[in-house]
Amino acid sequence: MTSLGSAEVKHVPINQAMRGYLLRSCTPPDPVVSSLVERTLTVGAASGMMVPVEQSTLLTLLAKLVSARVIVDVGTFTGLSALALARGLAPGGKVITCDVTDTWLDIAKEHWDRAGVTDRIEFRLGPAGQTLSELPEGEADLIFLDADKMNYVTYYQRAVPLLRGGGLLLADNVLLDGYVMDPELAENTLMRRCAETMRTFNAALATDDRLETVMLPVADGFTIARKK
């Protein structure tokens, strides 16, 4: 009997050439998204916090698939994920997006305005844990985690009760540059601690009997968990 871990698996490494082909095989981003990506790249090293453009399209599709009316976006940055999620909302829906800083909020609002989704997005300044604790249980259709990795376990614990049955918990960076495989390989103490936290987070979702969970090798790792 062959175990799942030893079975032959089809896998194509995603190098730059393959990613280029992947992007060309997706619906191309519209001018607003392209502009937002370009503007984000001008903010310096922090631009690495932006979700990949193909992932933003996935966020829109997932929001549409669950006919989302209430979405929580944990980690606003320059607003690409909030924009993508707002485009997937059902009529009358709302995205609550939160961040501990409003440093890049002007960039976000400019592009939300251009995309015509400003009236569907509510920005909350402050710790995500606080925002999550203030929301009513059982009413969220989709929650997207893409903020400080050290608090992912706390966010998960607070997020699951907020979801309705059939709602989605999405999480970005679950592979953390591959360091989740062996946190000791990380180059500094903070990255090691983050990798250890992500391992705990990933294991918790996989064993939570309230959820149906799949991790996908999209960008830096992307988890989709459906509340039963």
Short mmCIF file of C-alpha atoms in Angstrom, two decimals:
data_model
loop_
_atom_site.label_atom_id
_atom_site.label_comp_id
_atom_site.label_asym_id
_atom_site.label_seq_id
_atom_site.Cartn_x
_atom_site.Cartn_y
_atom_site.Cartn_z
CA MET A 1 0.00 0.00 0.00
CA THR A 2 1.41 3.40 -1.01
CA SER A 3 1.14 6.24 1.48
CA LEU A 4 0.00 9.68 0.38
CA GLY A 5 3.39 11.08 1.32
CA SER A 6 5.31 8.71 -0.95
CA ALA A 7 2.97 8.58 -3.94
CA GLU A 8 4.21 10.08 -7.17
CA VAL A 9 2.87 13.62 -7.51
CA LYS A 10 2.57 15.77 -10.59
CA HIS A 11 4.19 19.12 -9.94
CA VAL A 12 5.53 21.85 -12.21
CA PRO A 13 7.96 24.32 -10.58
CA ILE A 14 6.85 27.91 -11.11
CA ASN A 15 9.84 29.88 -12.36
CA GLN A 16 9.59 33.35 -13.87
CA ALA A 17 8.96 32.02 -17.39
CA MET A 18 6.20 29.70 -16.17
CA ARG A 19 4.64 32.48 -14.09
CA GLY A 20 4.61 34.69 -17.17
CA TYR A 21 2.73 31.99 -19.06
CA LEU A 22 0.39 31.55 -16.11
CA LEU A 23 -0.42 35.26 -16.09
CA ARG A 24 -0.99 35.29 -19.84
CA SER A 25 -3.45 32.45 -19.38
CA CYS A 26 -5.56 34.41 -16.89
CA THR A 27 -8.07 37.17 -17.55
CA PRO A 28 -5.78 40.22 -17.80
CA PRO A 29 -6.01 42.89 -15.09
CA ASP A 30 -7.96 46.01 -16.02
CA PRO A 31 -6.34 49.47 -16.07
CA VAL A 32 -7.26 50.22 -12.44
CA VAL A 33 -5.61 47.07 -11.10
CA SER A 34 -2.59 47.60 -13.34
CA SER A 35 -2.26 51.17 -12.05
CA LEU A 36 -2.57 50.04 -8.43
CA VAL A 37 0.11 47.40 -8.92
CA GLU A 38 2.44 49.95 -10.51
CA ARG A 39 1.84 52.49 -7.74
CA THR A 40 2.44 49.86 -5.08
CA LEU A 41 5.78 48.97 -6.60
CA THR A 42 6.92 52.54 -5.96
CA VAL A 43 6.59 52.29 -2.17
CA GLY A 44 9.83 50.34 -1.82
CA ALA A 45 10.49 47.09 0.02
CA ALA A 46 6.99 47.13 1.52
CA SER A 47 5.59 46.43 -1.96
CA GLY A 48 6.26 42.74 -1.26
CA MET A 49 3.16 42.76 0.95
CA MET A 50 0.89 43.17 -2.09
CA VAL A 51 -1.08 40.11 -3.17
CA PRO A 52 -0.03 38.81 -6.62
CA VAL A 53 -2.31 40.00 -9.39
CA GLU A 54 -3.47 36.46 -10.21
CA GLN A 55 -4.40 35.98 -6.55
CA SER A 56 -6.51 39.12 -6.64
CA THR A 57 -8.51 37.58 -9.47
CA LEU A 58 -8.95 34.43 -7.38
CA LEU A 59 -10.27 36.53 -4.48
CA THR A 60 -12.91 38.06 -6.75
CA LEU A 61 -13.97 34.67 -8.06
CA LEU A 62 -14.24 33.13 -4.59
CA ALA A 63 -16.31 36.06 -3.32
CA LYS A 64 -18.66 35.62 -6.29
CA LEU A 65 -18.91 31.87 -5.78
CA VAL A 66 -20.23 32.26 -2.22
CA SER A 67 -22.42 35.27 -3.13
CA ALA A 68 -20.63 37.19 -0.39
CA ARG A 69 -22.43 40.06 1.30
CA VAL A 70 -20.12 40.49 4.30
CA ILE A 71 -16.36 40.18 3.78
CA VAL A 72 -13.54 40.88 6.23
CA ASP A 73 -10.15 41.76 4.74
CA VAL A 74 -7.40 41.53 7.37
CA GLY A 75 -4.50 43.61 6.06
CA THR A 76 -5.36 46.54 3.79
CA PHE A 77 -1.92 47.80 2.63
CA THR A 78 -2.51 49.63 -0.71
CA GLY A 79 -5.98 48.17 -1.13
CA LEU A 80 -5.67 45.56 -3.86
CA SER A 81 -7.26 42.71 -1.91
CA ALA A 82 -10.12 44.94 -0.72
CA LEU A 83 -10.70 46.11 -4.29
CA ALA A 84 -10.70 42.55 -5.60
CA LEU A 85 -13.06 41.33 -2.90
CA ALA A 86 -15.40 44.30 -3.35
CA ARG A 87 -15.72 43.42 -7.02
CA GLY A 88 -16.98 39.99 -6.01
CA LEU A 89 -19.64 41.19 -3.59
CA ALA A 90 -23.30 40.43 -4.02
CA PRO A 91 -25.51 43.54 -4.44
CA GLY A 92 -25.65 45.55 -1.23
CA GLY A 93 -22.58 43.81 0.20
CA LYS A 94 -19.69 45.30 2.15
CA VAL A 95 -15.97 44.68 2.66
CA ILE A 96 -14.61 45.60 6.09
CA THR A 97 -10.86 46.04 5.66
CA CYS A 98 -8.49 46.78 8.53
CA ASP A 99 -4.86 47.67 9.09
CA VAL A 100 -2.67 48.99 11.89
CA THR A 101 -1.55 51.86 9.64
CA ASP A 102 -3.13 54.22 7.14
CA THR A 103 0.22 55.04 5.52
CA TRP A 104 -0.92 53.78 2.11
CA LEU A 105 -4.63 54.53 2.44
CA ASP A 106 -4.53 57.42 -0.05
CA ILE A 107 -3.27 55.05 -2.75
CA ALA A 108 -5.99 52.57 -1.85
CA LYS A 109 -8.80 55.12 -1.84
CA GLU A 110 -7.71 56.62 -5.17
CA HIS A 111 -8.00 53.24 -6.84
CA TRP A 112 -11.17 52.22 -5.01
CA ASP A 113 -12.70 55.44 -6.36
CA ARG A 114 -11.48 54.71 -9.88
CA ALA A 115 -12.88 51.18 -9.67
CA GLY A 116 -16.23 52.47 -8.39
CA VAL A 117 -16.18 50.35 -5.23
CA THR A 118 -15.55 52.95 -2.51
CA ASP A 119 -19.14 52.74 -1.27
CA ARG A 120 -18.67 49.00 -0.70
CA ILE A 121 -15.50 49.26 1.42
CA GLU A 122 -15.22 50.29 5.07
CA PHE A 123 -11.67 50.90 6.35
CA ARG A 124 -10.97 50.40 10.05
CA LEU A 125 -7.71 51.59 11.57
CA GLY A 126 -6.38 49.46 14.43
CA PRO A 127 -5.31 45.95 15.40
CA ALA A 128 -7.06 43.25 13.40
CA GLY A 129 -7.78 41.26 16.55
CA GLN A 130 -9.82 44.18 17.84
CA THR A 131 -11.74 44.52 14.58
CA LEU A 132 -12.53 40.81 14.53
CA SER A 133 -13.68 40.86 18.16
CA GLU A 134 -16.16 43.65 17.38
CA LEU A 135 -17.96 41.81 14.57
CA PRO A 136 -21.10 39.69 15.06
CA GLU A 137 -20.77 35.91 14.96
CA GLY A 138 -22.16 33.86 12.11
CA GLU A 139 -22.59 36.68 9.62
CA ALA A 140 -19.38 36.81 7.57
CA ASP A 141 -19.37 35.08 4.20
CA LEU A 142 -15.63 35.36 3.62
CA ILE A 143 -12.61 36.35 5.72
CA PHE A 144 -9.18 36.90 4.16
CA LEU A 145 -6.07 36.84 6.36
CA ASP A 146 -3.04 38.67 5.00
CA ALA A 147 -1.46 40.58 7.87
CA ASP A 148 1.20 40.02 10.54
CA LYS A 149 2.00 36.32 10.61
CA MET A 150 2.69 36.17 14.36
CA ASN A 151 -1.02 36.71 15.01
CA TYR A 152 -2.45 34.28 12.46
CA VAL A 153 -3.46 31.77 15.13
CA THR A 154 -5.34 34.47 17.06
CA TYR A 155 -7.01 35.70 13.88
CA TYR A 156 -8.08 32.16 12.99
CA GLN A 157 -9.52 31.56 16.45
CA ARG A 158 -11.59 34.74 16.23
CA ALA A 159 -12.49 34.40 12.56
CA VAL A 160 -14.07 30.95 12.47
CA PRO A 161 -16.98 31.85 14.79
CA LEU A 162 -17.70 34.89 12.63
CA LEU A 163 -18.27 32.78 9.52
CA ARG A 164 -21.66 31.47 8.52
CA GLY A 165 -22.01 27.84 7.50
CA GLY A 166 -20.53 27.57 4.00
CA GLY A 167 -18.42 30.69 4.53
CA LEU A 168 -14.77 30.80 3.54
CA LEU A 169 -11.62 31.50 5.54
CA LEU A 170 -8.77 32.39 3.19
CA ALA A 171 -5.15 32.76 4.27
CA ASP A 172 -2.13 34.06 2.38
CA ASN A 173 1.58 33.29 2.86
CA VAL A 174 0.93 29.91 4.45
CA LEU A 175 4.20 28.51 3.05
CA LEU A 176 6.21 31.56 4.19
CA ASP A 177 8.95 31.29 1.57
CA GLY A 178 9.16 27.57 2.34
CA TYR A 179 10.35 28.10 5.91
CA VAL A 180 7.30 26.32 7.33
CA MET A 181 9.04 23.10 6.32
CA ASP A 182 11.95 23.85 8.65
CA PRO A 183 11.77 27.11 10.63
CA GLU A 184 15.39 26.69 11.78
CA LEU A 185 16.52 27.48 8.24
CA ALA A 186 15.10 31.01 8.45
CA GLU A 187 17.72 33.75 8.37
CA ASN A 188 16.63 35.63 11.50
CA THR A 189 14.78 35.15 14.75
CA LEU A 190 11.59 36.92 13.65
CA MET A 191 11.27 34.82 10.49
CA ARG A 192 11.85 31.65 12.52
CA ARG A 193 9.12 32.64 14.96
CA CYS A 194 6.77 33.49 12.10
CA ALA A 195 7.48 30.14 10.45
CA GLU A 196 6.79 28.31 13.71
CA THR A 197 3.52 30.23 14.09
CA MET A 198 2.49 29.42 10.53
CA ARG A 199 3.18 25.73 11.13
CA THR A 200 0.86 25.88 14.14
CA PHE A 201 -1.75 27.77 12.11
CA ASN A 202 -1.60 25.34 9.18
CA ALA A 203 -1.87 22.32 11.47
CA ALA A 204 -4.82 23.87 13.32
CA LEU A 205 -6.80 24.43 10.13
CA ALA A 206 -6.05 20.96 8.82
CA THR A 207 -7.36 19.32 12.00
CA ASP A 208 -10.29 21.65 12.77
CA ASP A 209 -13.43 19.56 12.32
CA ARG A 210 -15.45 22.72 11.71
CA LEU A 211 -13.58 23.27 8.45
CA GLU A 212 -12.87 21.65 5.09
CA THR A 213 -9.38 22.86 4.21
CA VAL A 214 -7.11 22.81 1.18
CA MET A 215 -3.70 24.46 0.81
CA LEU A 216 -2.71 25.50 -2.70
CA PRO A 217 0.80 26.29 -4.01
CA VAL A 218 -0.31 29.69 -5.29
CA ALA A 219 2.41 32.32 -4.88
CA ASP A 220 3.62 32.02 -1.24
CA GLY A 221 0.94 29.48 -0.38
CA PHE A 222 -2.81 30.07 -0.22
CA THR A 223 -5.29 28.21 1.98
CA ILE A 224 -9.01 27.92 1.38
CA ALA A 225 -11.07 26.63 4.31
CA ARG A 226 -14.87 26.23 4.16
CA LYS A 227 -16.88 26.26 7.36
CA LYS A 228 -19.20 23.27 7.53
#
